[in-house]
Each structure stands twice: as C-alpha cells, then as structure tokens.
Coordinates of C-alpha atoms in Angstrom, one line a residue:
Chain A
M1 CA 67.4 -98.9 34.0
P2 CA 70.1 -99.7 36.9
D3 CA 69.8 -97.9 40.4
T4 CA 72.8 -95.7 39.7
A5 CA 71.4 -94.8 36.0
R6 CA 68.2 -93.6 37.8
E7 CA 69.7 -92.1 40.3
T8 CA 72.3 -90.4 37.9
D9 CA 69.1 -89.3 35.9
A10 CA 67.3 -88.1 38.8
F11 CA 70.0 -85.8 39.8
R12 CA 70.8 -84.7 36.4
H13 CA 66.5 -83.6 36.1
L14 CA 67.0 -82.1 40.0
Q15 CA 69.9 -79.6 38.5
E16 CA 68.3 -78.8 35.8
E17 CA 65.2 -78.2 37.4
W18 CA 67.2 -75.9 40.4
T19 CA 68.0 -73.5 37.9
R20 CA 65.5 -73.1 36.2
Q21 CA 63.5 -72.4 39.8
I22 CA 66.2 -69.6 39.6
L23 CA 66.0 -68.6 36.9
R24 CA 62.1 -68.3 36.9
G25 CA 62.5 -66.5 39.8
T26 CA 65.0 -63.7 38.7
R27 CA 62.0 -63.4 35.4
A28 CA 59.5 -63.0 37.8
M29 CA 61.6 -60.2 39.8
E30 CA 61.9 -58.3 36.3
L31 CA 58.5 -59.0 35.4
I32 CA 57.1 -57.1 38.6
L33 CA 59.8 -54.4 38.9
N34 CA 60.0 -53.8 35.3
P35 CA 56.4 -53.9 34.0
A36 CA 57.2 -53.2 30.2
E37 CA 54.3 -52.9 27.4
P38 CA 55.4 -54.6 24.9
K39 CA 55.6 -53.2 21.4
V40 CA 53.1 -54.4 19.6
G41 CA 51.8 -54.4 15.4
Q42 CA 55.5 -53.4 14.5
T43 CA 54.8 -54.0 10.4
P44 CA 55.6 -51.1 9.0
R45 CA 51.9 -49.3 7.4
V46 CA 50.3 -47.0 5.6
E47 CA 46.8 -45.5 6.6
V48 CA 44.9 -45.3 4.1
Y49 CA 40.8 -44.3 4.3
R50 CA 39.2 -43.6 8.1
K51 CA 35.0 -44.2 8.4
G52 CA 34.1 -43.0 11.8
K53 CA 36.4 -45.1 14.2
A54 CA 37.3 -47.5 11.4
R55 CA 40.4 -47.7 9.1
L56 CA 42.3 -49.2 6.9
C57 CA 45.8 -49.4 7.3
R58 CA 48.1 -50.7 4.4
Y59 CA 50.8 -53.9 4.5
Q60 CA 53.0 -53.1 1.2
S61 CA 54.8 -56.0 -0.1
S62 CA 56.8 -56.6 -3.0
R63 CA 53.8 -57.7 -5.0
K64 CA 54.6 -60.6 -6.5
H65 CA 51.0 -61.3 -6.1
P66 CA 49.2 -58.7 -7.6
V67 CA 45.7 -59.5 -6.3
P68 CA 45.7 -57.3 -2.4
V69 CA 44.1 -59.1 0.1
L70 CA 41.8 -57.7 2.6
M71 CA 41.2 -58.5 6.6
V72 CA 37.9 -58.6 8.4
P73 CA 38.2 -59.4 11.9
N74 CA 35.8 -59.8 14.3
L75 CA 33.8 -56.5 15.3
G76 CA 34.4 -55.4 18.8
I77 CA 34.9 -58.0 21.7
S78 CA 39.8 -57.8 20.7
R79 CA 41.8 -55.6 19.0
P80 CA 43.4 -56.2 15.5
Y81 CA 47.3 -56.2 16.9
I82 CA 46.6 -59.9 17.1
F83 CA 47.5 -60.3 13.5
D84 CA 50.3 -58.2 14.2
L85 CA 51.4 -59.3 17.1
Q86 CA 55.2 -59.3 17.3
P87 CA 57.9 -59.0 14.3
G88 CA 58.6 -63.0 13.6
A89 CA 55.0 -64.2 15.6
S90 CA 53.0 -61.7 12.8
F91 CA 50.2 -63.1 10.0
I92 CA 50.5 -59.6 8.3
E93 CA 54.6 -59.9 8.2
Y94 CA 54.6 -63.1 7.0
M95 CA 51.5 -62.4 4.2
T96 CA 53.7 -59.5 3.1
R97 CA 56.9 -61.6 3.3
E98 CA 55.5 -64.2 0.8
G99 CA 54.3 -60.9 -1.1
F100 CA 50.3 -60.1 -1.1
D101 CA 49.7 -56.6 -0.2
F102 CA 47.8 -56.4 2.8
Y103 CA 45.0 -54.4 3.7
L104 CA 43.8 -54.8 7.3
L105 CA 40.4 -53.0 8.3
D106 CA 40.3 -52.3 11.6
W107 CA 36.9 -51.2 13.2
G108 CA 38.1 -49.6 16.1
V109 CA 37.3 -48.7 19.7
F110 CA 33.5 -48.3 19.7
G111 CA 31.4 -45.8 22.3
E112 CA 28.7 -44.0 22.8
E113 CA 28.1 -42.2 19.8
D114 CA 28.5 -45.7 18.0
N115 CA 25.8 -47.4 19.9
G116 CA 23.7 -47.3 16.5
L117 CA 25.4 -49.1 14.7
T118 CA 24.5 -52.1 12.9
V119 CA 25.1 -55.2 10.8
D120 CA 23.4 -53.3 8.0
D121 CA 25.4 -50.9 8.3
C122 CA 28.5 -52.8 8.1
V123 CA 28.1 -54.6 5.5
T124 CA 26.3 -51.9 3.1
R125 CA 27.4 -48.8 4.2
I126 CA 31.1 -49.7 5.2
L127 CA 32.6 -52.4 3.8
P128 CA 31.6 -51.5 0.3
R129 CA 33.8 -49.0 0.6
V130 CA 36.9 -50.4 2.5
V131 CA 36.7 -52.4 -0.6
R132 CA 36.5 -49.5 -3.1
K133 CA 39.2 -47.7 -1.3
V134 CA 41.3 -51.2 -1.5
L135 CA 41.5 -51.5 -5.2
E136 CA 42.0 -47.4 -6.1
S137 CA 45.2 -47.7 -3.2
S138 CA 46.1 -51.0 -4.7
G139 CA 45.4 -49.8 -8.4
A140 CA 44.4 -53.7 -8.6
E141 CA 41.3 -55.0 -11.4
A142 CA 40.1 -57.6 -8.0
L143 CA 40.5 -58.3 -4.5
S144 CA 40.3 -61.3 -1.8
L145 CA 38.9 -61.7 1.0
L146 CA 39.9 -62.6 4.8
G147 CA 37.6 -62.6 7.2
Y148 CA 38.1 -63.8 10.9
C149 CA 36.1 -64.5 13.3
M150 CA 33.1 -62.7 13.0
G151 CA 34.6 -60.9 10.0
G152 CA 33.8 -64.1 8.5
P153 CA 30.1 -63.4 8.2
L154 CA 30.4 -60.2 8.1
S155 CA 32.3 -61.0 4.6
A156 CA 30.4 -63.5 3.4
C157 CA 27.4 -61.4 3.8
F158 CA 29.2 -58.9 2.4
V159 CA 30.3 -61.0 -1.4
A160 CA 26.7 -62.6 -1.4
L161 CA 25.2 -58.8 -1.4
H162 CA 27.4 -57.3 -4.0
P163 CA 28.6 -60.0 -6.9
E164 CA 29.4 -57.5 -9.0
V165 CA 33.0 -56.6 -6.7
P166 CA 35.7 -58.3 -8.6
V167 CA 36.3 -60.6 -5.4
R168 CA 38.3 -63.3 -6.3
A169 CA 38.6 -65.2 -3.4
L170 CA 37.3 -65.6 -0.5
V171 CA 38.9 -67.0 2.9
N172 CA 36.4 -67.7 6.0
M173 CA 39.0 -68.3 9.6
A174 CA 37.1 -69.4 12.2
G175 CA 34.0 -67.1 11.5
P176 CA 30.7 -68.2 12.2
I177 CA 28.3 -69.6 9.5
D178 CA 25.7 -72.3 10.9
F179 CA 25.0 -70.9 14.3
A180 CA 23.2 -74.1 15.1
H181 CA 26.5 -75.4 16.1
A182 CA 28.2 -72.2 18.0
G183 CA 28.8 -74.2 21.0
L184 CA 27.8 -72.7 24.5
F185 CA 27.6 -69.3 23.1
R186 CA 24.5 -70.3 21.4
L187 CA 23.1 -71.7 24.1
W188 CA 23.9 -68.8 26.4
L189 CA 22.0 -66.7 24.3
D190 CA 18.9 -68.7 23.7
K191 CA 16.1 -66.7 23.0
R192 CA 14.5 -68.5 26.2
F193 CA 17.5 -67.3 29.0
F194 CA 19.0 -64.3 27.3
N195 CA 17.0 -61.4 26.8
V196 CA 19.4 -59.5 24.5
D197 CA 16.8 -56.3 24.7
R198 CA 16.5 -55.2 27.9
M199 CA 20.5 -55.6 28.4
V200 CA 20.8 -53.5 25.2
D201 CA 18.0 -51.4 26.1
T202 CA 19.2 -51.0 29.8
L203 CA 23.1 -50.1 28.8
G204 CA 23.3 -48.5 25.9
A205 CA 26.3 -50.6 24.2
V206 CA 27.8 -54.7 25.9
P207 CA 31.4 -52.5 28.3
A208 CA 34.5 -54.3 27.3
E209 CA 34.2 -55.9 31.2
M210 CA 31.2 -57.7 30.2
V211 CA 32.6 -58.8 26.8
K212 CA 35.6 -60.1 28.6
A213 CA 33.4 -61.9 31.5
G214 CA 31.6 -63.4 29.0
F215 CA 34.6 -64.8 26.8
K216 CA 36.2 -65.7 30.5
L217 CA 33.0 -67.7 31.6
L218 CA 33.8 -69.8 28.3
K219 CA 36.6 -71.3 29.9
P220 CA 36.7 -70.4 33.4
T221 CA 40.3 -72.5 33.9
M222 CA 41.8 -70.7 31.3
D223 CA 43.6 -68.1 33.7
V224 CA 45.3 -70.7 36.1
T225 CA 46.0 -72.7 32.9
T226 CA 48.1 -69.6 32.0
A227 CA 49.8 -69.1 34.5
L228 CA 50.8 -72.5 35.5
N229 CA 52.3 -72.7 32.1
L230 CA 53.9 -69.0 32.8
W231 CA 55.9 -70.3 35.7
W232 CA 56.6 -72.9 33.9
N233 CA 58.0 -71.3 30.9
L234 CA 59.3 -67.8 32.5
W235 CA 63.3 -69.7 32.3
N236 CA 62.4 -69.2 28.7
D237 CA 63.1 -65.6 27.3
R238 CA 61.6 -66.1 23.9
Y239 CA 58.3 -67.5 25.8
V240 CA 57.9 -64.7 28.3
E241 CA 58.5 -62.1 25.4
G242 CA 55.7 -63.8 23.5
F243 CA 53.3 -63.8 26.9
K244 CA 53.4 -60.3 27.2
A245 CA 52.5 -59.4 24.2
L246 CA 50.0 -62.2 24.1
N247 CA 48.5 -61.2 27.3
K248 CA 49.0 -57.6 26.8
W249 CA 46.5 -58.4 23.5
A250 CA 43.7 -61.4 26.0
N251 CA 43.3 -58.2 28.1
E252 CA 42.7 -55.3 26.0
Y253 CA 38.7 -56.2 25.3
V254 CA 36.6 -53.6 23.7
P255 CA 33.4 -52.6 23.8
F256 CA 30.0 -54.4 21.6
P257 CA 28.1 -51.3 19.9
G258 CA 24.6 -51.7 21.6
E259 CA 22.3 -52.1 18.0
F260 CA 25.4 -54.3 16.6
F261 CA 24.7 -56.4 19.2
R262 CA 20.8 -56.8 19.3
Q263 CA 20.9 -57.5 15.7
W264 CA 23.8 -60.5 15.7
V265 CA 22.1 -62.0 18.6
K266 CA 18.9 -61.9 17.3
E267 CA 19.7 -62.3 13.8
F268 CA 22.5 -64.9 13.7
Y269 CA 22.5 -65.9 17.1
Q270 CA 19.4 -66.5 17.9
E271 CA 17.6 -67.0 14.5
N272 CA 20.1 -68.0 12.6
R273 CA 18.6 -66.4 9.6
L274 CA 21.6 -66.8 7.5
V275 CA 21.7 -70.3 6.6
R276 CA 18.3 -70.3 6.7
K277 CA 18.3 -67.6 4.2
E278 CA 16.1 -65.2 6.3
L279 CA 18.9 -62.8 6.7
R280 CA 18.1 -59.2 5.0
L281 CA 20.9 -56.7 4.8
G282 CA 20.1 -53.2 3.6
G283 CA 16.6 -54.1 2.9
R284 CA 18.4 -57.2 0.8
L285 CA 18.4 -60.5 1.1
V286 CA 22.0 -62.1 1.7
D287 CA 21.9 -65.5 -0.3
L288 CA 25.1 -67.1 0.4
G289 CA 24.9 -68.9 -3.1
Q290 CA 25.2 -65.8 -4.6
I291 CA 29.3 -66.3 -3.3
R292 CA 30.3 -67.8 -6.7
C293 CA 34.5 -67.1 -6.4
P294 CA 36.7 -70.1 -4.9
V295 CA 36.5 -70.2 -1.0
L296 CA 38.7 -71.3 1.9
V297 CA 37.2 -72.5 5.0
V298 CA 39.4 -73.1 7.7
G299 CA 38.3 -74.0 11.1
A300 CA 39.9 -75.0 14.9
Q301 CA 40.0 -78.1 16.1
E302 CA 39.5 -76.8 19.8
D303 CA 37.7 -73.7 18.9
Y304 CA 34.9 -72.9 21.2
I305 CA 33.8 -69.7 20.5
A306 CA 33.1 -70.2 16.8
P307 CA 33.1 -74.7 16.7
A308 CA 34.6 -76.3 13.4
P309 CA 31.2 -77.4 11.6
C310 CA 29.6 -74.4 12.4
V311 CA 32.4 -72.5 10.7
R312 CA 33.1 -75.3 7.7
A313 CA 28.6 -74.7 6.9
V314 CA 29.6 -72.0 4.6
L315 CA 30.6 -74.5 2.0
D316 CA 27.2 -75.8 2.2
H317 CA 25.5 -72.6 1.0
V318 CA 28.4 -71.3 -1.3
G319 CA 27.1 -71.4 -5.2
S320 CA 31.4 -72.3 -5.6
Q321 CA 33.0 -75.1 -7.5
D322 CA 36.0 -73.6 -5.9
T323 CA 36.0 -74.5 -2.7
R324 CA 38.9 -76.3 0.3
Y325 CA 38.4 -76.9 3.9
E326 CA 41.0 -77.1 6.2
E327 CA 40.7 -78.4 9.6
L328 CA 43.5 -77.5 12.4
P329 CA 44.9 -78.1 15.6
G330 CA 44.3 -75.2 18.3
G331 CA 41.8 -72.8 19.1
H332 CA 40.2 -70.1 18.3
I333 CA 42.9 -67.8 18.6
S334 CA 46.2 -69.8 18.2
L335 CA 44.9 -70.6 14.7
I336 CA 46.3 -67.6 13.6
A337 CA 48.7 -66.2 16.1
G338 CA 51.6 -69.0 17.8
R339 CA 53.9 -70.9 16.5
S340 CA 51.2 -73.5 15.8
A341 CA 49.4 -71.0 13.8
A342 CA 53.2 -70.5 12.0
L343 CA 53.4 -74.3 11.3
H344 CA 49.9 -75.1 10.4
C345 CA 47.2 -72.1 9.2
W346 CA 49.4 -69.3 7.6
P347 CA 51.3 -71.5 5.1
R348 CA 48.2 -72.3 4.2
V349 CA 46.0 -69.8 3.6
A350 CA 49.4 -68.0 1.6
G351 CA 49.5 -71.3 -0.5
W352 CA 46.3 -71.1 -1.1
L353 CA 45.5 -67.6 -2.3
A354 CA 48.9 -67.6 -4.2
P355 CA 47.6 -69.4 -6.9
R356 CA 43.8 -67.4 -7.3
S357 CA 46.0 -63.8 -7.0
G358 CA 47.7 -63.7 -10.1
Chain B
M1 CA 55.4 -100.6 38.9
A2 CA 56.8 -100.9 42.8
E3 CA 57.7 -96.8 42.7
K4 CA 54.6 -95.8 41.5
E5 CA 52.5 -97.4 43.7
P6 CA 52.8 -94.8 46.5
T7 CA 51.2 -92.4 44.1
Q8 CA 48.9 -93.8 43.2
E9 CA 48.0 -94.9 46.9
M10 CA 47.7 -91.2 48.0
F11 CA 45.6 -90.5 44.5
E12 CA 43.4 -93.0 45.8
L13 CA 43.2 -92.0 49.6
W14 CA 42.3 -88.3 48.3
R15 CA 39.7 -89.7 45.8
K16 CA 38.0 -91.6 48.7
S17 CA 38.2 -88.9 51.3
L18 CA 36.6 -86.3 48.2
E19 CA 33.7 -89.1 47.2
E20 CA 33.2 -89.0 51.7
G21 CA 33.5 -85.3 51.6
T22 CA 30.9 -85.4 48.9
Q23 CA 28.6 -87.5 50.4
A24 CA 28.6 -85.7 53.9
W25 CA 28.2 -82.1 51.6
L26 CA 25.0 -83.9 50.0
K27 CA 23.6 -84.9 53.4
T28 CA 23.8 -81.7 54.4
I29 CA 21.6 -79.6 51.7
T30 CA 18.9 -82.7 51.4
Q31 CA 16.8 -79.9 53.2
T32 CA 16.6 -77.7 50.2
P33 CA 16.0 -79.7 46.4
P34 CA 19.7 -80.8 46.0
A35 CA 18.6 -81.7 42.1
D36 CA 20.9 -79.6 40.2
V37 CA 24.1 -80.8 42.4
T38 CA 23.7 -84.1 41.8
Q39 CA 22.5 -84.4 38.5
F40 CA 25.4 -82.3 37.2
W41 CA 28.3 -82.7 40.2
R42 CA 28.5 -86.2 41.0
P43 CA 29.3 -87.5 36.9
I44 CA 31.6 -85.4 36.2
L45 CA 33.5 -85.5 39.2
E46 CA 33.7 -88.8 39.0
Q47 CA 34.5 -88.9 35.6
G48 CA 37.2 -86.4 36.2
M49 CA 38.6 -88.2 38.7
E50 CA 38.8 -90.9 36.6
F51 CA 40.5 -89.1 34.2
W52 CA 43.0 -88.2 36.6
A53 CA 44.1 -91.8 37.5
K54 CA 44.3 -92.3 34.5
G55 CA 47.0 -90.0 33.7
M56 CA 48.4 -90.7 36.8
G57 CA 48.5 -94.0 36.3
Q58 CA 50.9 -93.2 33.3
V59 CA 53.2 -90.8 35.3
G60 CA 56.7 -92.4 34.0
A61 CA 59.1 -89.3 34.0
P62 CA 61.5 -89.4 37.4
D63 CA 61.6 -85.4 37.3
P64 CA 59.3 -84.7 40.3
A65 CA 59.0 -81.3 39.0
Q66 CA 57.6 -83.1 35.4
Q67 CA 55.2 -84.9 37.3
W68 CA 53.8 -82.2 38.8
K69 CA 53.6 -80.2 36.3
R70 CA 51.8 -83.2 34.3
F71 CA 49.3 -83.6 37.5
M72 CA 48.9 -80.0 37.4
D73 CA 47.5 -80.2 33.6
L74 CA 45.8 -83.2 34.0
W75 CA 43.9 -81.6 37.3
L76 CA 43.1 -78.6 35.3
E77 CA 41.6 -80.6 32.1
A78 CA 39.4 -82.7 34.3
W79 CA 38.5 -79.2 35.8
S80 CA 38.2 -78.5 32.9
K81 CA 35.9 -80.6 30.9
A82 CA 33.2 -80.8 33.9
L83 CA 33.3 -77.2 34.2
G84 CA 32.7 -77.5 30.2
Q85 CA 29.9 -80.3 30.7
A86 CA 28.2 -78.4 33.6
M87 CA 27.7 -75.2 31.4
A88 CA 26.5 -77.0 27.9
T89 CA 23.5 -77.5 30.6
E90 CA 20.0 -75.9 29.8
G91 CA 20.1 -75.0 33.9
F92 CA 23.4 -73.7 33.9
A93 CA 21.8 -71.5 30.8
R94 CA 19.1 -70.6 32.9
A95 CA 21.1 -69.5 36.2
L96 CA 23.2 -67.0 34.2
G97 CA 20.1 -65.7 32.5
R98 CA 18.8 -65.0 35.8
Y99 CA 21.5 -63.8 36.9
M100 CA 21.8 -61.0 34.0
D101 CA 18.1 -59.8 34.3
Q102 CA 18.7 -59.4 38.0
W103 CA 21.9 -57.2 37.5
L104 CA 20.8 -55.5 34.9
T105 CA 17.2 -54.4 37.2
A106 CA 19.7 -53.6 39.5
Q107 CA 22.2 -52.0 36.6
G108 CA 18.9 -50.2 35.4
P109 CA 17.9 -47.2 38.4
W110 CA 21.7 -46.8 39.6
R111 CA 22.6 -45.8 36.2
K112 CA 20.2 -43.3 35.6
A113 CA 20.8 -41.9 38.7
A114 CA 24.4 -41.9 38.2
E115 CA 23.8 -40.0 34.6
Q116 CA 21.4 -37.6 36.0
S117 CA 24.0 -37.0 39.2
S118 CA 26.6 -36.3 36.9
E119 CA 25.1 -34.8 34.3
A120 CA 23.3 -32.0 36.6
A121 CA 27.6 -31.4 38.4
L122 CA 28.8 -31.1 35.0
K123 CA 26.3 -28.6 34.0
A124 CA 27.2 -26.8 37.3
L125 CA 30.1 -26.7 35.8
G126 CA 29.7 -25.0 32.4
L127 CA 30.8 -28.3 30.9
P128 CA 29.4 -29.8 28.3
G129 CA 27.5 -33.4 29.6
R130 CA 28.2 -37.0 28.0
A131 CA 25.3 -36.7 26.3
Q132 CA 26.2 -33.7 24.8
V133 CA 29.5 -35.2 23.6
A134 CA 28.2 -38.2 22.3
A135 CA 25.2 -35.8 20.5
M136 CA 28.2 -34.6 18.5
A137 CA 30.1 -37.1 18.1
E138 CA 27.5 -38.7 15.9
Q139 CA 26.5 -35.4 14.5
L140 CA 30.3 -35.6 13.3
T141 CA 29.6 -39.3 12.4
A142 CA 26.8 -38.4 9.7
L143 CA 28.7 -35.3 8.6
E144 CA 31.7 -38.1 7.7
E145 CA 28.6 -40.0 5.8
R146 CA 27.2 -37.2 3.8
V147 CA 30.7 -36.6 2.4
D148 CA 31.2 -40.4 1.7
R149 CA 28.0 -40.2 -0.2
L150 CA 29.2 -36.9 -1.7
D151 CA 32.5 -38.6 -2.7
D152 CA 30.9 -41.1 -4.1
R153 CA 28.6 -39.3 -6.4
L154 CA 31.7 -37.3 -7.0
D155 CA 33.6 -40.4 -7.9
E156 CA 30.4 -41.6 -10.3
L157 CA 30.8 -38.3 -11.9
K158 CA 34.3 -38.5 -12.9
Q159 CA 33.7 -42.3 -14.5
L160 CA 31.3 -41.4 -16.1
L161 CA 33.0 -38.1 -17.9
E162 CA 36.0 -40.4 -18.5
R163 CA 33.8 -43.3 -20.4
L164 CA 32.6 -40.5 -22.7
A165 CA 35.7 -38.7 -22.9
R166 CA 37.4 -42.4 -24.5
S167 CA 34.3 -44.2 -26.3
P168 CA 31.4 -42.0 -28.4
A169 CA 29.8 -45.2 -28.3
D170 CA 29.4 -45.0 -25.2
R171 CA 28.1 -41.0 -25.1
A172 CA 24.6 -42.0 -26.7
A173 CA 24.7 -44.4 -23.2
V174 CA 24.2 -41.1 -21.3
P175 CA 20.9 -41.3 -20.2
R176 CA 18.8 -38.6 -21.8
R177 CA 18.2 -37.0 -19.0
T178 CA 21.5 -35.3 -18.4
T179 CA 22.2 -34.2 -21.7
S180 CA 18.5 -32.5 -21.7
R181 CA 19.3 -30.7 -18.8
K182 CA 22.0 -29.5 -20.1
R183 CA 20.5 -27.6 -22.6
S184 CA 18.1 -26.1 -21.1

C-alpha cells in the first residue's frame, strides 16, 4: 500500500474512532443517569396452572402444528425470561411465530418454605400435573417436551418414568446427562472435596449469592470481557438495548431449594446415577432406555456448564430409533439467547420439531 | 514487517520483565513450599504469553483502536485459559472445598445466633418469626398438594363416568367393588 493511501486510511479510522468515542461517552452518561430497567418477557401469555411457586404459562400461536411444546427450564439458578428476552430476540416469540403452541414452566423463586422440595417431587409430582394441564388446556392428544439445562435431565427422567404419557418428541438442549463429562462443576462438587450435606444442613438452601459466585468462578474473566465489549459497542444502540436485557438476566440469580441441591449434587454429579441406571425417583428406577419417542439433542461447542459430550450422552441410552444430535457454536447461554441462537439453534429446533408435530 | 517491530519489541520487553519479576517473586517465597505456584502458574503463564505473542504477530490493521481491542481480547483470552487450567486441577478443587468448609464453620454459629436474636426481637414485637412464616407457607403447600390430589381423583372419576356413559362394554370393565358398594 502506498504511504499516502495508508495515511488516508489511518486518518479515516481515527475519525471514525473519534466519532464512536463521542457516542460511547454520550451513551455511558445516559446509562448512568437513566438506568431504566429493560422490559423483558413481552410475548403475550396466559397463566394456565400454578402449583406452589411453579407457574405454567401458555403462549398461543396460529397452531400450524397441532402438537404443543412444553419447555422445562432449569430450576433455581436463574429466571426463565431468558427465553423471551425482548421482541425480536426471543426464542418463545420465534416458536410461536413458527406456529407452535408454546408452554413454559417457570419453577419460580424459592423461599425457605421450599427447602424440602426434591428432584423426586419435580419429576413425579409436579411434571405429571403440568403435562396434564398442557394437554387439557391445548386440547391436544400429545405434546413435545423441550428441556433446557437442568430441565433436560428432568424431562428425560419424566419421559422414562411415564411411558404412558403421549410425548411426541423430546428435545434436550444443553441438558447434562452423563456427569462424568460435566466439566469443572463435576470436579469441584466431587465428594472428596465438597461436602453437600454440611452445606445444606448449615444453610438450609443454597443462597442466590452463592449460586452467583459458583457460576462466576467458572469463567472469572467473564465480567471484564462483558464490560470491555460493552464499552467497545457502546455507540451501537441495538447492542446496548440487548446488553441491558441480558445483563439484567445475568445478574438475577435465584436460590436453590436445599434438598433438591443435595439430591442433585449427590445422585447426579457425585454418583452419576442416571447413566448408571441407579437413579430411583418416586420409588422407581429411571431407565432412559424407556424413552422411545424421537429425540433431538443440542449441545454447544463452548459450553463449560454442560459440556457437549455430557449432553450428547443421552443418545447412548435412549431406546428411540429417531434421534439427532446437533453441536452448535456458542456457550450455554448463547445457545438459546442472542444473535447466534436466532441464526443456528432456533431454526434447527423448530425445523426438527415441525414434521413431528402433526 | 518493519512497522510491527516496535510492538514486537515492546512485547518482548514486557515478557522479559514479567519473567524476571516472576523469578524474583518465586525466590522470595521459597521459604514456604512453592510447589503449587511453580506447578500450575509457570507453564500456564508461558502458554498464555506464547498465545499472546502469536496474536500480536498477527496484528496488521492500521487502526490503533482495533489493535487495542484485539490486544485486550487476546490478553483476556490468555488469562481465561490460564485460570481455566488452574481451576481444573485437583489442588484448586481441594482448596475450594477447604475454603467452603471454613466458611460454613464460621457461618453456622453466626447464622444460628442471628436467627435466634431476630426471632426474639420479632416475638417481643408480637410479630411472627421467619420460622413461623415458613411453617405456614409449608402448610399451604401441603394443602395445595391435597387439593391437587383431590382434583386428580375427581378427574379420574369424571373420565370413568364418561367412559361408562359412552359404551356399555366399558361398564363391564368397572371394578366390581364400586358397584357392590352402591348396592349396599
């Protein structure tokens, strides 16, 4: 490149950067002076059932597909509005636009009175009723289950224990199944180093602050990276809007019920009972081989909460003939929310479910 | 290539000073067993720096802001990788577990005392304590569960009645106990 052209190019970059710096400063002042809460979860919904803290919400669609979809997210940790973050950036909005009658189970924010809730209760007491309410409310003869994160193994256990329930298809999105591959959490929660009984007996529940600390520790540089990226993109209004919504969610942790945490850590993380066929829920043995409906598994390449091999493992144990595995770019959250999710994950899930929802 | 040299030179200088600093630091802590530090951090830092050096060598954009952002991204990525490797060791897991144990040991009596004093204060004011509110909420949950069970039973009965009304063949399938009870 000739020297003059290089200088002109450098000057143009400098000019652009200067304009952006001014915009960054303005937006930063706006953010500080007007820290308005972003609006989240705006897709119209109706509450169809409530049990304890759990709420079942229906998001109606044109019902192009007669089989409704029930989404079972993680329990505790975070709020489920990540699936309906903002108009144009919402998995639920996308699915309803695609013609799926969508139901979301919100496990709620737990208090001291819920400390006795267990994995057993969720799989054998709450989920069966929720599924029945979905069928009643939609008038459909069958439904599809979509488990995300911890909702993945919960849904899988439910389907395995209830072969009589008309489940048309099961989707496991970033749901850990084989805990031998569960990454850093598997190591940190190992019974040689972590005494879950002591924690639950002392605290009763796992406080939200502790849940937050645990997740932040997984990626200690995350907050600095987020702040740096915010500063870099502060001139971009769309980025800032999306950031505000995502940041609200990312900092809103909820506590874990004590007994649920005890059972989850012991039987899933420490003893890996689900894949060893040693897990008993409601007095019955959970055999993933009883799952005979079509199964789609979606793992994320950079998921450090539920690494892809840990998620994919469900396919080695189910009795289904129609199975599919998708490993998509991104992490545990960007698999389901954000631009990458809209590009990679949502169309694949909807595309796979559509022919199985007639 | 000539315009990359000052950056490369600066990076080399920084690496040298960091290495010397680490060496000096290690010397000062040789009194206490430095096994963990040398075992975990030394190879990690070197790996991080190599990665960084590679990235710096690739910087070719004339935009200084872009260069700075890229530099920061690489720096954070290197640290993230280094920390990730350190945290994936049994040593770290053991230390974390030990820290948790100590924290819980400290928390236990403190929480108990705080709970007792707040319960006493609320009682003095004639207000229900946390334990009482939680117990009441638990009772409500139990009641809700019983209502749900009744609801389930009613649903079962409703379905049975519907089946009976629909087909006489189903009537035969009704357990005899139900009909004999009606008669008595």
